[in-house]
């Protein structure tokens, strides 16, 4: 079992480590999403389609 952090400084260090790890995952996730979106966009453009054209064909509920 892990020792419990007793002082305020120890608790702060533990919290900083947890937040740092979560922030790293968030940053990597954002870069992955940008990479994936770019790849999808290039694939669509290679097939002669654009994202704007695809969205114009989608029928959204409640809109004309």
One Martini backbone bead per residue (centre of mass of N, CA, C, O) as a GRO file, in nm:
protein
   64
    1UNK     BB    1   0.098   0.036   0.019
    2UNK     BB    2   0.058   0.358   0.006
    3UNK     BB    3   0.159   0.644   0.120
    4UNK     BB    4   0.045   0.905   0.280
    5UNK     BB    5   0.005   1.229   0.251
    6UNK     BB    6   0.077   1.476   0.502
    7UNK     BB    7   0.160   1.720   0.361
    8UNK     BB    8   0.101   1.982   0.160
    9UNK     BB    9   0.345   1.936  -0.028
   10UNK     BB   10   0.291   1.639  -0.091
   11UNK     BB   11   0.010   1.680  -0.211
   12UNK     BB   12   0.102   1.870  -0.436
   13UNK     BB   13   0.294   1.674  -0.581
   14UNK     BB   14   0.083   1.459  -0.645
   15UNK     BB   15  -0.105   1.644  -0.807
   16UNK     BB   16   0.103   1.729  -1.023
   17UNK     BB   17   0.149   1.445  -1.139
   18UNK     BB   18  -0.142   1.389  -1.227
   19UNK     BB   19  -0.180   1.639  -1.410
   20UNK     BB   20   0.060   1.589  -1.596
   21UNK     BB   21  -0.040   1.322  -1.714
   22UNK     BB   22  -0.311   1.429  -1.825
   23UNK     BB   23  -0.186   1.649  -2.006
   24UNK     BB   24  -0.028   1.462  -2.187
   25UNK     BB   25  -0.273   1.307  -2.299
   26UNK     BB   26  -0.414   1.554  -2.417
   27UNK     BB   27  -0.195   1.642  -2.617
   28UNK     BB   28  -0.179   1.377  -2.774
   29UNK     BB   29  -0.480   1.374  -2.855
   30UNK     BB   30  -0.479   1.634  -3.022
   31UNK     BB   31  -0.265   1.548  -3.228
   32UNK     BB   32  -0.421   1.302  -3.329
   33UNK     BB   33  -0.673   1.454  -3.431
   34UNK     BB   34  -0.524   1.629  -3.634
   35UNK     BB   35  -0.403   1.399  -3.799
   36UNK     BB   36  -0.672   1.259  -3.872
   37UNK     BB   37  -0.809   1.502  -4.010
   38UNK     BB   38  -0.598   1.536  -4.230
   39UNK     BB   39  -0.624   1.255  -4.356
   40UNK     BB   40  -0.924   1.276  -4.429
   41UNK     BB   41  -0.906   1.529  -4.603
   42UNK     BB   42  -0.708   1.413  -4.816
   43UNK     BB   43  -0.887   1.179  -4.902
   44UNK     BB   44  -1.126   1.349  -4.999
   45UNK     BB   45  -0.967   1.520  -5.206
   46UNK     BB   46  -0.876   1.275  -5.381
   47UNK     BB   47  -1.199   1.214  -5.441
   48UNK     BB   48  -1.341   1.512  -5.476
   49UNK     BB   49  -1.394   1.599  -5.182
   50UNK     BB   50  -1.559   1.790  -4.932
   51UNK     BB   51  -1.660   1.885  -4.629
   52UNK     BB   52  -1.864   2.094  -4.721
   53UNK     BB   53  -2.015   1.906  -4.919
   54UNK     BB   54  -2.099   1.696  -4.710
   55UNK     BB   55  -2.257   1.891  -4.519
   56UNK     BB   56  -2.468   1.980  -4.739
   57UNK     BB   57  -2.595   1.676  -4.757
   58UNK     BB   58  -2.677   1.691  -4.476
   59UNK     BB   59  -2.954   1.621  -4.270
   60UNK     BB   60  -3.084   1.831  -4.040
   61UNK     BB   61  -3.269   1.856  -3.782
   62UNK     BB   62  -3.485   2.139  -3.826
   63UNK     BB   63  -3.383   2.186  -4.119
   64UNK     BB   64  -3.515   2.264  -4.426
   0.00000   0.00000   0.00000
